[in-house]
Amino acid sequence: MTATTTIESAPMREDLGTARITTVGLLRSEWTKLWSVRSLRITLAAAFALIIGLSSYMIIDGQALGSDDGAGDVPFGWTAVYPVGMLVLVILGVLAITSEYSTGSILPSMVAAPRRTGVLLAKAAVLTAVTIVLGALTSVLMYTMLQIAGTVPSARGLSLFDPDMFWGVLGGTLVLPYGVLFGLALGGLLRNAAAAIALYFGVFQLGPQIFPAFLPEGLVGIVDYMPLAAVNVMRAAGLTTEPYGVSVAVVVLLTWLAALGGATWWLLKRRDV
Amino acid sequence: MIDAENLTKRYDDKVAVDDLSFTVRAGAVTGFLGPNGAGKSTTMRMLVGLDNPTAGRITLGGKNYRTLPDPLRHVGVMLDARAVHPTRSAYHHLLAVAQTHGFPNKRVDLVLEMVGLASVARKPAGGFSLGMSQRLGIATALLGDPEVLVLDEPVNGLDPDGVLWIRETLSDLAREGRTVFLSSHLMSELSLIAEDLVVIGQGRLLAAGSVEDIVSSVAPSTAHVVSSDAAALAAAVQGTGVRVTSTDRETLVVQGRSAREIGTIAAAEGITLFELTTHRLSLEEAFMQITRSTVEYGIHHREVVAA
């Protein structure tokens, strides 16, 4: 590093001739951003390590998933630990956007793509794709382990694509991208990791247990329409219809995401960076 | 090239930029001068669409930055050299920016080479010194090979080596015909590189034009004369637009006459001169003069309002 280094050659003009902001470009940029920050990689790895670790334990142990003598035998029972991984993925979603604000790297991001919408959508798409792919691989791995271990009677010899197995595994796996998108929306809304994570735990994680104590009798049912309640319905894949069925649960989940994501997008477009 | 028209930015009750209008010529280096907190950064942020103006607009030859399909091809900007993720490498920082526009990866290598960071490209940007961060900031600004460069306080806090590097780099870029718009609170720094100046204070335009015009408009040069008969000389040099003040028995400060004129008059009058020097207002003094007048104006204004 000396003071004598100066611009060595005129930049190549012809090289960049037709370059412009594209959807593919924004996706590649967000992909680079995700994998080039260690804390994000670690958070992602932690989420799946936790899921694989806890699921493996349950599958090998077998007791918790219903043994030969017990009831409550659910073929896809191991997906009950997925919400734990989802929590970590909520944090990943939060960090993916709030780390840009806290480090100031949001400035080059917004200068490079000043319309902003594309950046948010690309970030959401990359995080969703990564968690869906890793989630699917994890689920296939766990299913295979379940077949080898043979500890769950109802799952023995059951194809992954058997309706009794498939919908439960799908519902459980989709919880993972849902978590990361939910975190992204909250993080984008508050632009501060601590605030977003506190809001998630305070309102969405603990809220269903706390709120009923403060709500008037007639309104207690509201907590059934919070995301976590709907997540549980979706994971059950039709085994429970309380308080509503899977299709309603999906509508509830998408409504939350659309509302929070929409607010995040609206503010991103209008607020000063 | 850059046009600000009645640009205004208000935060709650504070006015950061107040009805600012100016133009930055294409192909010239324009200094954006003002004390800290004058509204320079806010103006630059509005130029690249980070902040929305409360009123008025700032455009690139009439085009709004946010509507450009390829903004980095037009404007390269460094607002805060430290605005990088500290654990991301310099290479990946640049790559993520380059990919938005589909610039080839070798463009990233090239700009790293240009600013002399190639050897530390894979190191986390958080470990960079301020000087290295500034280089990375310049590299980011150069990615799209833009015709306009906007740099906020590029030499602030740099050591002499870093200052020299930035100065040489900006001169090179200007020589390539690029429009350079850079801010500073140091007149002396800008005077070394800028041809034009836009001077603001408290968000308002104080002066705009070439460096020379601005300096000479603030105060004409003065002549410092030491002679054997100051009183006689003072009487002899009088004329319209001439102001003579004496600091001691032998010394005069003359405004409105050149040293050549004073020397000629003294010779004609037979007055012996011991010293005759022209004192030009330094850039820093000119700047102080301009900003002081706004402060005075501000105080005066408040008094009027109070009365």
Coordinates of C-alpha atoms in Angstrom, one line a residue:
Chain A
M1 CA 0.0 0.0 0.0
T2 CA 2.0 3.0 -1.2
A3 CA 0.9 6.4 -2.2
T4 CA 2.4 5.9 -5.7
T5 CA -0.2 3.5 -6.9
T6 CA -2.6 5.3 -9.1
I7 CA -5.2 4.4 -11.6
E8 CA -3.2 2.1 -13.9
S9 CA -5.3 2.0 -17.0
A10 CA -8.4 3.5 -18.4
P11 CA -11.4 1.3 -17.6
M12 CA -12.7 -0.8 -20.4
R13 CA -15.7 0.9 -21.8
E14 CA -16.8 -1.7 -24.4
D15 CA -16.8 -4.4 -21.7
L16 CA -19.9 -3.1 -19.9
G17 CA -21.8 -1.8 -22.9
T18 CA -25.2 -3.4 -22.4
A19 CA -24.9 -4.0 -18.6
R20 CA -28.0 -3.1 -16.7
I21 CA -30.0 -4.2 -13.6
T22 CA -31.6 -7.6 -14.3
T23 CA -33.6 -10.0 -12.2
V24 CA -30.9 -12.7 -12.7
G25 CA -28.3 -10.1 -11.6
L26 CA -30.1 -9.2 -8.4
L27 CA -30.5 -12.9 -7.6
R28 CA -26.8 -13.6 -8.2
S29 CA -26.0 -10.6 -6.0
E30 CA -28.1 -11.8 -3.1
W31 CA -26.7 -15.2 -3.5
T32 CA -23.2 -13.8 -3.1
K33 CA -24.3 -11.6 -0.2
L34 CA -25.7 -14.7 1.6
W35 CA -22.7 -16.9 1.2
S36 CA -20.0 -14.3 1.7
V37 CA -20.9 -13.5 5.3
R38 CA -19.8 -16.1 7.9
S39 CA -22.4 -15.3 10.5
L40 CA -25.2 -15.9 7.9
R41 CA -23.6 -19.2 6.9
I42 CA -23.2 -20.3 10.5
T43 CA -26.9 -19.4 11.3
L44 CA -28.0 -21.4 8.3
A45 CA -25.9 -24.4 9.2
A46 CA -27.0 -24.2 12.8
A47 CA -30.6 -24.4 11.8
F48 CA -30.2 -27.5 9.8
A49 CA -27.7 -29.1 12.2
L50 CA -30.3 -28.6 15.0
I51 CA -33.1 -30.2 12.9
I52 CA -31.0 -33.1 11.8
G53 CA -29.6 -33.6 15.3
L54 CA -32.9 -33.6 17.1
S55 CA -34.7 -35.5 14.4
S56 CA -32.0 -38.2 14.3
Y57 CA -32.2 -38.6 18.1
M58 CA -36.0 -38.9 18.0
I59 CA -35.9 -41.4 15.1
I60 CA -33.2 -43.6 16.6
D61 CA -34.7 -43.4 20.1
G62 CA -38.1 -44.1 18.8
Q63 CA -39.9 -43.5 22.1
A64 CA -41.0 -40.0 21.5
L65 CA -42.5 -40.9 18.1
G66 CA -44.6 -43.7 19.4
S67 CA -43.4 -47.2 19.9
D68 CA -45.1 -50.6 19.2
D69 CA -47.1 -50.5 22.4
G70 CA -47.9 -46.7 22.4
A71 CA -50.5 -44.5 20.8
G72 CA -49.8 -41.2 19.0
D73 CA -47.9 -43.1 16.4
V74 CA -47.5 -40.6 13.5
P75 CA -45.4 -41.6 10.4
F76 CA -43.9 -38.1 10.0
G77 CA -43.7 -37.5 13.8
W78 CA -40.0 -36.4 13.6
T79 CA -41.1 -33.2 11.8
A80 CA -42.3 -32.0 15.2
V81 CA -38.8 -30.6 15.8
Y82 CA -38.8 -28.5 12.6
P83 CA -40.3 -25.5 14.4
V84 CA -37.1 -25.4 16.5
G85 CA -35.1 -25.1 13.3
M86 CA -37.7 -22.6 12.0
L87 CA -36.8 -20.3 15.0
V88 CA -33.2 -20.2 13.9
L89 CA -34.2 -19.6 10.3
V90 CA -36.4 -16.6 11.5
I91 CA -33.2 -15.2 13.0
L92 CA -31.4 -15.9 9.7
G93 CA -34.1 -14.0 7.8
V94 CA -33.8 -11.1 10.3
L95 CA -30.0 -11.0 10.0
A96 CA -30.0 -11.2 6.3
I97 CA -31.5 -7.8 6.0
T98 CA -30.7 -6.1 9.3
S99 CA -27.0 -6.8 9.0
E100 CA -27.1 -4.6 5.8
Y101 CA -28.5 -1.7 7.9
S102 CA -26.3 -2.1 10.9
T103 CA -23.1 -2.3 8.8
G104 CA -24.1 0.4 6.3
S105 CA -23.7 -2.0 3.4
I106 CA -27.4 -1.2 2.6
L107 CA -26.0 2.0 1.0
P108 CA -24.1 0.3 -1.9
S109 CA -27.0 -2.1 -2.2
M110 CA -29.6 0.7 -2.7
V111 CA -27.3 2.8 -4.8
A112 CA -26.8 -0.2 -7.1
A113 CA -30.5 -1.0 -7.3
P114 CA -32.2 2.2 -6.5
R115 CA -35.7 1.0 -7.2
R116 CA -35.3 -1.3 -4.2
T117 CA -38.2 -3.7 -4.8
G118 CA -36.0 -6.1 -6.8
V119 CA -33.4 -6.3 -4.0
L120 CA -36.1 -7.3 -1.4
L121 CA -37.7 -9.9 -3.8
A122 CA -34.3 -11.3 -4.8
K123 CA -33.3 -11.6 -1.1
A124 CA -36.6 -13.4 -0.4
A125 CA -36.2 -15.7 -3.4
V126 CA -32.7 -16.7 -2.6
L127 CA -33.5 -17.4 1.1
T128 CA -36.6 -19.3 0.2
A129 CA -34.8 -21.4 -2.5
V130 CA -31.9 -22.2 -0.2
T131 CA -34.2 -23.2 2.8
I132 CA -36.5 -25.3 0.5
V133 CA -33.6 -27.2 -1.0
L134 CA -31.9 -27.8 2.3
G135 CA -35.2 -28.6 3.9
A136 CA -36.1 -31.1 1.2
L137 CA -32.7 -32.8 1.5
T138 CA -33.0 -32.9 5.2
S139 CA -36.5 -34.4 5.1
V140 CA -35.4 -37.1 2.6
L141 CA -32.4 -37.9 4.7
M142 CA -34.6 -38.2 7.9
Y143 CA -37.1 -40.3 6.0
T144 CA -34.4 -42.6 4.9
M145 CA -33.0 -42.8 8.5
L146 CA -36.5 -43.6 9.7
Q147 CA -36.8 -46.5 7.3
I148 CA -33.4 -47.9 8.3
A149 CA -34.1 -47.5 12.0
G150 CA -37.6 -48.8 11.7
T151 CA -38.5 -47.5 15.1
V152 CA -41.9 -46.0 14.1
P153 CA -44.5 -48.8 13.4
S154 CA -46.8 -46.7 11.3
A155 CA -43.9 -45.6 9.0
R156 CA -42.5 -49.0 8.3
G157 CA -42.5 -49.7 4.6
L158 CA -44.5 -46.5 4.0
S159 CA -43.4 -44.7 0.8
L160 CA -42.3 -41.1 1.1
F161 CA -45.0 -40.3 -1.4
D162 CA -47.7 -42.2 0.4
P163 CA -50.3 -39.5 1.3
D164 CA -50.0 -40.5 5.0
M165 CA -46.4 -39.6 4.9
F166 CA -46.0 -37.1 2.1
W167 CA -48.4 -34.3 3.2
G168 CA -47.0 -34.3 6.7
V169 CA -43.4 -34.2 5.5
L170 CA -44.3 -31.4 3.1
G171 CA -46.2 -29.4 5.7
G172 CA -43.3 -29.8 8.1
T173 CA -40.7 -28.9 5.5
L174 CA -42.5 -25.8 4.3
V175 CA -42.3 -24.4 7.9
L176 CA -38.6 -23.8 7.2
P177 CA -38.9 -21.3 4.3
Y178 CA -41.8 -19.8 6.0
G179 CA -39.6 -19.0 9.0
V180 CA -36.9 -17.4 7.0
L181 CA -39.4 -15.2 5.0
F182 CA -41.2 -14.2 8.2
G183 CA -37.8 -13.1 9.7
L184 CA -36.9 -11.2 6.5
A185 CA -40.2 -9.3 6.6
L186 CA -39.8 -8.5 10.3
G187 CA -36.2 -7.5 9.9
G188 CA -37.0 -5.3 6.9
L189 CA -39.8 -3.7 8.8
L190 CA -37.7 -2.8 11.9
R191 CA -34.3 -2.5 10.3
N192 CA -32.8 -3.6 13.6
A193 CA -31.9 -7.2 14.6
A194 CA -32.5 -6.9 18.3
A195 CA -35.9 -5.3 17.8
A196 CA -37.0 -7.7 15.2
I197 CA -35.9 -10.8 17.2
A198 CA -37.5 -9.4 20.3
L199 CA -40.7 -8.8 18.4
Y200 CA -40.7 -12.3 17.1
F201 CA -40.2 -13.9 20.4
G202 CA -42.4 -11.5 22.4
V203 CA -45.4 -11.4 20.1
F204 CA -45.3 -14.4 17.8
Q205 CA -43.5 -17.1 19.8
L206 CA -44.7 -16.3 23.4
G207 CA -47.8 -14.2 22.4
P208 CA -50.2 -17.2 22.0
Q209 CA -49.5 -18.1 25.7
I210 CA -49.4 -14.6 27.1
F211 CA -52.2 -12.8 25.2
P212 CA -55.2 -14.9 26.4
A213 CA -54.5 -13.6 29.9
F214 CA -55.1 -10.1 28.8
L215 CA -57.7 -10.5 26.2
P216 CA -61.4 -10.3 26.9
E217 CA -63.2 -13.6 26.7
G218 CA -64.6 -13.2 23.2
L219 CA -61.3 -12.3 21.7
V220 CA -59.2 -15.1 23.0
G221 CA -59.8 -17.0 19.8
I222 CA -57.6 -14.4 18.0
V223 CA -54.5 -16.3 19.0
D224 CA -55.6 -19.2 16.9
Y225 CA -55.0 -17.0 13.9
M226 CA -51.4 -16.2 14.8
P227 CA -48.8 -17.7 12.6
L228 CA -47.5 -20.4 15.0
A229 CA -51.0 -21.9 15.5
A230 CA -51.4 -22.1 11.8
V231 CA -48.0 -23.6 11.4
N232 CA -49.0 -26.4 13.8
V233 CA -52.2 -27.1 11.8
M234 CA -50.2 -27.2 8.6
R235 CA -47.6 -29.5 10.1
A236 CA -50.3 -31.9 11.2
A237 CA -51.4 -32.3 7.6
G238 CA -55.0 -33.0 8.3
L239 CA -54.6 -35.1 11.5
T240 CA -56.1 -32.3 13.4
T241 CA -58.8 -29.9 12.2
E242 CA -58.7 -27.8 15.4
P243 CA -59.2 -24.9 15.3
Y244 CA -59.4 -25.1 11.4
G245 CA -58.2 -27.2 8.5
V246 CA -55.0 -27.1 6.5
S247 CA -56.4 -24.9 3.8
V248 CA -57.4 -22.2 6.3
A249 CA -54.0 -22.5 7.9
V250 CA -52.3 -21.9 4.6
V251 CA -54.5 -18.8 4.0
V252 CA -53.7 -17.6 7.5
L253 CA -49.9 -18.1 7.0
L254 CA -49.9 -16.4 3.6
T255 CA -52.0 -13.5 4.9
W256 CA -49.5 -12.8 7.7
L257 CA -46.6 -13.0 5.2
A258 CA -48.3 -10.8 2.7
A259 CA -49.2 -8.2 5.3
L260 CA -45.8 -8.0 6.9
G261 CA -43.9 -8.4 3.6
G262 CA -46.2 -5.8 2.0
A263 CA -45.5 -3.3 4.9
T264 CA -41.8 -4.0 4.6
W265 CA -41.9 -3.4 0.8
W266 CA -44.0 -0.2 1.1
L267 CA -41.6 1.2 3.7
L268 CA -38.5 0.2 1.8
K269 CA -39.8 2.1 -1.2
R270 CA -40.7 5.2 0.7
R271 CA -38.3 5.5 3.7
D272 CA -34.9 7.2 3.4
V273 CA -32.2 4.6 3.6
Chain B
M1 CA -24.7 17.3 -15.7
I2 CA -26.0 17.4 -12.1
D3 CA -28.9 19.8 -11.6
A4 CA -30.3 20.7 -8.3
E5 CA -33.5 22.8 -8.5
N6 CA -35.0 24.2 -5.3
L7 CA -33.8 21.1 -3.5
T8 CA -35.1 21.0 0.0
K9 CA -34.9 18.4 2.7
R10 CA -36.6 18.8 6.1
Y11 CA -36.4 16.4 9.0
D12 CA -39.2 17.1 11.4
D13 CA -38.4 20.7 12.4
K14 CA -34.8 20.8 11.1
V15 CA -34.0 22.0 7.6
A16 CA -31.0 20.1 6.3
V17 CA -31.1 21.5 2.7
D18 CA -32.9 24.7 2.0
D19 CA -34.1 25.6 -1.5
L20 CA -30.7 24.7 -3.0
S21 CA -30.2 25.3 -6.8
F22 CA -26.9 24.7 -8.6
T23 CA -25.5 23.0 -11.6
V24 CA -22.4 20.8 -11.9
R25 CA -20.7 21.0 -15.3
A26 CA -20.0 17.8 -17.3
G27 CA -16.4 16.9 -17.5
A28 CA -15.2 19.3 -14.7
V29 CA -14.2 18.7 -11.2
T30 CA -16.6 20.5 -8.9
G31 CA -15.9 20.9 -5.2
F32 CA -18.9 20.9 -2.9
L33 CA -17.8 23.0 0.1
G34 CA -19.4 23.7 3.4
P35 CA -18.8 23.4 7.1
N36 CA -19.7 20.1 8.7
G37 CA -23.5 19.7 8.9
A38 CA -24.1 22.1 6.0
G39 CA -26.2 19.5 4.1
K40 CA -23.5 18.2 1.7
S41 CA -24.1 14.5 2.4
T42 CA -27.8 14.9 2.4
T43 CA -27.7 16.5 -1.0
M44 CA -25.5 13.7 -2.4
R45 CA -27.8 11.1 -0.8
M46 CA -30.8 12.7 -2.6
L47 CA -28.8 12.7 -5.9
V48 CA -28.5 8.9 -5.8
G49 CA -32.0 8.3 -4.5
L50 CA -31.2 7.2 -1.0
D51 CA -33.2 10.1 0.5
N52 CA -36.3 11.7 -0.9
P53 CA -36.3 15.4 -1.3
T54 CA -39.1 17.2 0.7
A55 CA -39.3 19.6 -2.2
G56 CA -37.5 20.3 -5.5
R57 CA -35.3 17.8 -7.2
I58 CA -31.8 16.9 -8.1
T59 CA -31.2 15.1 -11.4
L60 CA -28.6 13.9 -13.8
G61 CA -29.2 16.2 -16.8
G62 CA -33.0 16.0 -16.0
K63 CA -33.0 12.2 -15.3
N64 CA -34.0 10.9 -11.9
Y65 CA -31.3 8.5 -10.7
R66 CA -33.9 6.0 -9.4
T67 CA -35.5 5.6 -12.8
L68 CA -32.2 4.7 -14.6
P69 CA -32.1 1.1 -15.8
D70 CA -28.3 1.0 -15.4
P71 CA -27.5 3.6 -12.6
L72 CA -24.0 2.3 -12.0
R73 CA -23.1 3.0 -15.6
H74 CA -23.8 6.7 -15.0
V75 CA -22.9 7.5 -11.5
G76 CA -20.2 6.1 -9.2
V77 CA -20.7 7.1 -5.6
M78 CA -18.8 6.9 -2.4
L79 CA -20.8 8.2 0.5
D80 CA -19.3 6.3 3.4
A81 CA -16.2 4.2 2.8
R82 CA -17.0 2.2 5.9
A83 CA -20.4 1.1 4.6
V84 CA -19.3 -2.4 4.0
H85 CA -20.1 -5.7 5.8
P86 CA -17.0 -6.1 8.0
T87 CA -16.8 -9.9 7.6
R88 CA -17.3 -9.9 3.8
S89 CA -14.2 -9.8 1.7
A90 CA -13.5 -6.8 -0.5
Y91 CA -13.8 -9.0 -3.5
H92 CA -17.3 -10.3 -2.5
H93 CA -18.4 -6.8 -1.6
L94 CA -17.6 -5.6 -5.1
L95 CA -18.9 -8.8 -6.7
A96 CA -22.3 -8.4 -5.1
V97 CA -22.5 -4.8 -6.4
A98 CA -21.2 -5.8 -9.8
Q99 CA -23.6 -8.7 -10.2
T100 CA -26.7 -6.5 -9.9
H101 CA -25.8 -5.0 -13.3
G102 CA -24.3 -8.2 -14.7
F103 CA -20.8 -6.8 -14.9
P104 CA -18.3 -9.6 -15.5
N105 CA -16.2 -10.9 -12.5
K106 CA -13.0 -9.8 -14.2
R107 CA -14.3 -6.2 -13.9
V108 CA -14.1 -6.7 -10.1
D109 CA -10.5 -7.9 -10.4
L110 CA -9.7 -4.9 -12.6
V111 CA -11.0 -2.3 -10.2
L112 CA -9.3 -4.0 -7.3
E113 CA -6.1 -3.8 -9.4
M114 CA -6.7 -0.2 -10.2
V115 CA -7.0 0.9 -6.6
G116 CA -4.1 -1.3 -5.4
L117 CA -6.2 -3.7 -3.3
A118 CA -5.7 -6.9 -5.3
S119 CA -3.4 -8.4 -2.7
V120 CA -6.0 -8.0 0.1
A121 CA -9.0 -8.7 -2.0
R122 CA -9.9 -11.9 -0.1
K123 CA -9.5 -10.3 3.3
P124 CA -12.5 -9.2 5.3
A125 CA -13.2 -5.5 4.6
G126 CA -13.7 -4.9 8.4
G127 CA -9.9 -5.2 8.9
F128 CA -9.1 -2.5 6.5
S129 CA -7.5 0.8 7.5
L130 CA -9.4 3.9 6.7
G131 CA -7.1 4.5 3.7
M132 CA -7.8 1.0 2.4
S133 CA -11.6 1.4 3.0
Q134 CA -11.4 4.6 0.9
R135 CA -9.7 2.7 -1.9
L136 CA -12.5 0.1 -1.7
G137 CA -15.0 2.9 -1.8
I138 CA -13.4 4.3 -4.9
A139 CA -13.3 0.8 -6.5
T140 CA -17.0 0.4 -5.8
A141 CA -17.6 3.8 -7.5
L142 CA -15.6 2.8 -10.5
L143 CA -17.2 -0.6 -11.1
G144 CA -19.7 0.7 -13.7
D145 CA -17.1 2.9 -15.4
P146 CA -19.4 5.9 -14.8
E147 CA -19.1 9.3 -16.4
V148 CA -20.0 10.9 -13.1
L149 CA -18.3 10.3 -9.8
V150 CA -19.8 11.6 -6.5
L151 CA -17.6 11.4 -3.5
D152 CA -18.4 12.5 0.0
E153 CA -15.4 13.7 2.0
P154 CA -13.0 11.4 0.2
V155 CA -9.9 12.6 2.1
N156 CA -11.4 13.1 5.5
G157 CA -9.4 11.3 8.2
L158 CA -6.7 10.0 5.8
D159 CA -3.0 10.1 6.4
P160 CA -0.8 12.2 4.0
D161 CA -0.1 9.1 1.8
G162 CA -3.8 8.4 1.5
V163 CA -4.6 12.1 0.8
L164 CA -2.0 12.1 -1.9
W165 CA -3.3 8.9 -3.5
I166 CA -6.9 10.2 -3.6
R167 CA -5.8 13.5 -5.1
E168 CA -3.8 11.8 -7.8
T169 CA -6.5 9.3 -8.5
L170 CA -9.2 12.0 -8.8
S171 CA -6.9 14.0 -11.1
D172 CA -6.4 11.0 -13.3
L173 CA -10.2 10.3 -13.4
A174 CA -10.9 14.0 -14.2
R175 CA -8.3 13.8 -17.0
E176 CA -10.2 10.9 -18.5
G177 CA -13.1 13.4 -19.0
R178 CA -15.3 12.3 -16.1
T179 CA -17.4 14.7 -14.1
V180 CA -16.2 14.6 -10.5
F181 CA -18.4 16.1 -7.7
L182 CA -16.7 15.9 -4.4
S183 CA -17.4 17.4 -1.0
S184 CA -15.1 18.6 1.6
H185 CA -15.2 21.0 4.5
L186 CA -11.6 22.0 3.6
M187 CA -11.3 24.7 1.0
S188 CA -7.5 24.2 0.7
E189 CA -8.1 20.5 -0.2
L190 CA -10.7 21.3 -2.9
S191 CA -8.6 24.1 -4.4
L192 CA -5.9 21.6 -5.3
I193 CA -8.3 19.7 -7.6
A194 CA -11.5 21.5 -8.2
E195 CA -12.1 24.0 -11.0
D196 CA -15.6 24.9 -9.9
L197 CA -17.1 25.3 -6.4
V198 CA -20.5 25.0 -5.0
V199 CA -20.4 26.5 -1.5
I200 CA -23.3 25.9 1.0
G201 CA -23.9 26.7 4.6
Q202 CA -26.8 25.7 6.8
G203 CA -28.4 24.1 3.7
R204 CA -28.4 27.2 1.6
L205 CA -26.3 28.1 -1.4
L206 CA -23.7 30.7 -0.6
A207 CA -21.7 30.8 -3.8
A208 CA -21.2 28.9 -7.0
G209 CA -18.8 29.4 -9.8
S210 CA -15.1 29.0 -10.6
V211 CA -12.7 28.8 -7.7
E212 CA -11.0 32.0 -8.9
D213 CA -14.2 34.0 -9.2
I214 CA -15.4 33.0 -5.8
V215 CA -12.2 33.9 -4.1
S216 CA -11.9 37.3 -5.8
S217 CA -15.6 38.1 -5.3
V218 CA -15.2 37.7 -1.6
A219 CA -12.5 40.2 -1.2
P220 CA -10.1 42.0 -3.6
S221 CA -6.5 41.6 -3.1
T222 CA -4.7 44.1 -0.8
A223 CA -1.3 45.7 -1.1
H224 CA 0.9 46.0 1.9
V225 CA 3.2 49.1 1.8
V226 CA 5.9 50.2 4.1
S227 CA 7.3 53.6 3.3
S228 CA 9.2 56.6 4.8
D229 CA 6.2 58.9 4.4
A230 CA 3.0 56.9 4.9
A231 CA 0.8 59.9 5.3
A232 CA 1.8 61.5 2.0
L233 CA 1.5 58.1 0.2
A234 CA -1.9 57.5 1.7
A235 CA -3.1 60.8 0.3
A236 CA -1.5 60.1 -3.1
V237 CA -3.0 56.7 -3.7
Q238 CA -6.6 57.8 -2.9
G239 CA -9.2 57.4 -5.7
T240 CA -12.6 56.0 -6.2
G241 CA -12.9 52.5 -4.8
V242 CA -9.7 52.7 -3.0
R243 CA -9.5 52.1 0.7
V244 CA -6.4 52.8 2.7
T245 CA -5.8 51.8 6.3
S246 CA -2.7 52.2 8.3
T247 CA -1.5 49.7 10.8
D248 CA 1.5 51.8 12.2
R249 CA 3.4 55.0 11.4
E250 CA 5.1 53.6 8.3
T251 CA 2.7 50.8 7.1
L252 CA -0.4 51.1 4.9
V253 CA -2.8 48.5 3.7
V254 CA -4.3 49.5 0.4
Q255 CA -7.3 47.9 -1.2
G256 CA -8.3 48.8 -4.8
R257 CA -4.9 49.5 -6.2
S258 CA -2.3 47.1 -7.6
A259 CA 1.2 47.0 -6.4
R260 CA 2.3 48.3 -9.8
E261 CA 0.0 51.3 -9.5
I262 CA 1.2 52.1 -5.9
G263 CA 4.9 51.8 -7.0
T264 CA 4.3 54.2 -9.9
I265 CA 2.5 56.7 -7.7
A266 CA 5.3 56.5 -5.0
A267 CA 8.0 57.1 -7.6
A268 CA 6.1 60.1 -9.1
E269 CA 5.7 61.5 -5.6
G270 CA 9.3 60.8 -4.7
I271 CA 8.3 58.6 -1.7
T272 CA 10.7 55.9 -0.7
L273 CA 9.2 52.4 -0.4
F274 CA 10.8 49.8 1.9
E275 CA 8.3 47.1 1.1
L276 CA 5.5 46.5 -1.3
T277 CA 3.7 43.2 -1.3
T278 CA 0.4 42.0 -2.7
H279 CA -1.7 40.0 -0.3
R280 CA -4.2 37.7 -1.8
L281 CA -6.9 36.2 0.3
S282 CA -6.2 32.5 0.9
L283 CA -8.8 30.0 -0.1
E284 CA -9.3 29.2 3.6
E285 CA -9.8 32.9 4.4
A286 CA -12.2 33.3 1.5
F287 CA -14.2 30.3 2.7
M288 CA -14.3 31.7 6.3
Q289 CA -15.4 35.0 4.9
I290 CA -18.3 33.4 2.9
T291 CA -19.5 31.2 5.8
R292 CA -19.0 34.0 8.4
S293 CA -21.4 36.1 6.4
T294 CA -24.1 33.5 6.6
V295 CA -23.6 33.2 10.3
E296 CA -23.9 37.0 10.6
Y297 CA -26.9 36.9 8.3
G298 CA -28.4 34.2 10.5
I299 CA -28.0 36.2 13.6
H300 CA -29.3 39.4 12.0
H301 CA -32.2 37.5 10.7
R302 CA -33.1 36.2 14.1
E303 CA -32.9 39.7 15.5
V304 CA -35.3 41.0 12.9
V305 CA -37.7 38.2 13.6
A306 CA -37.5 38.8 17.3
A307 CA -38.2 42.5 16.8

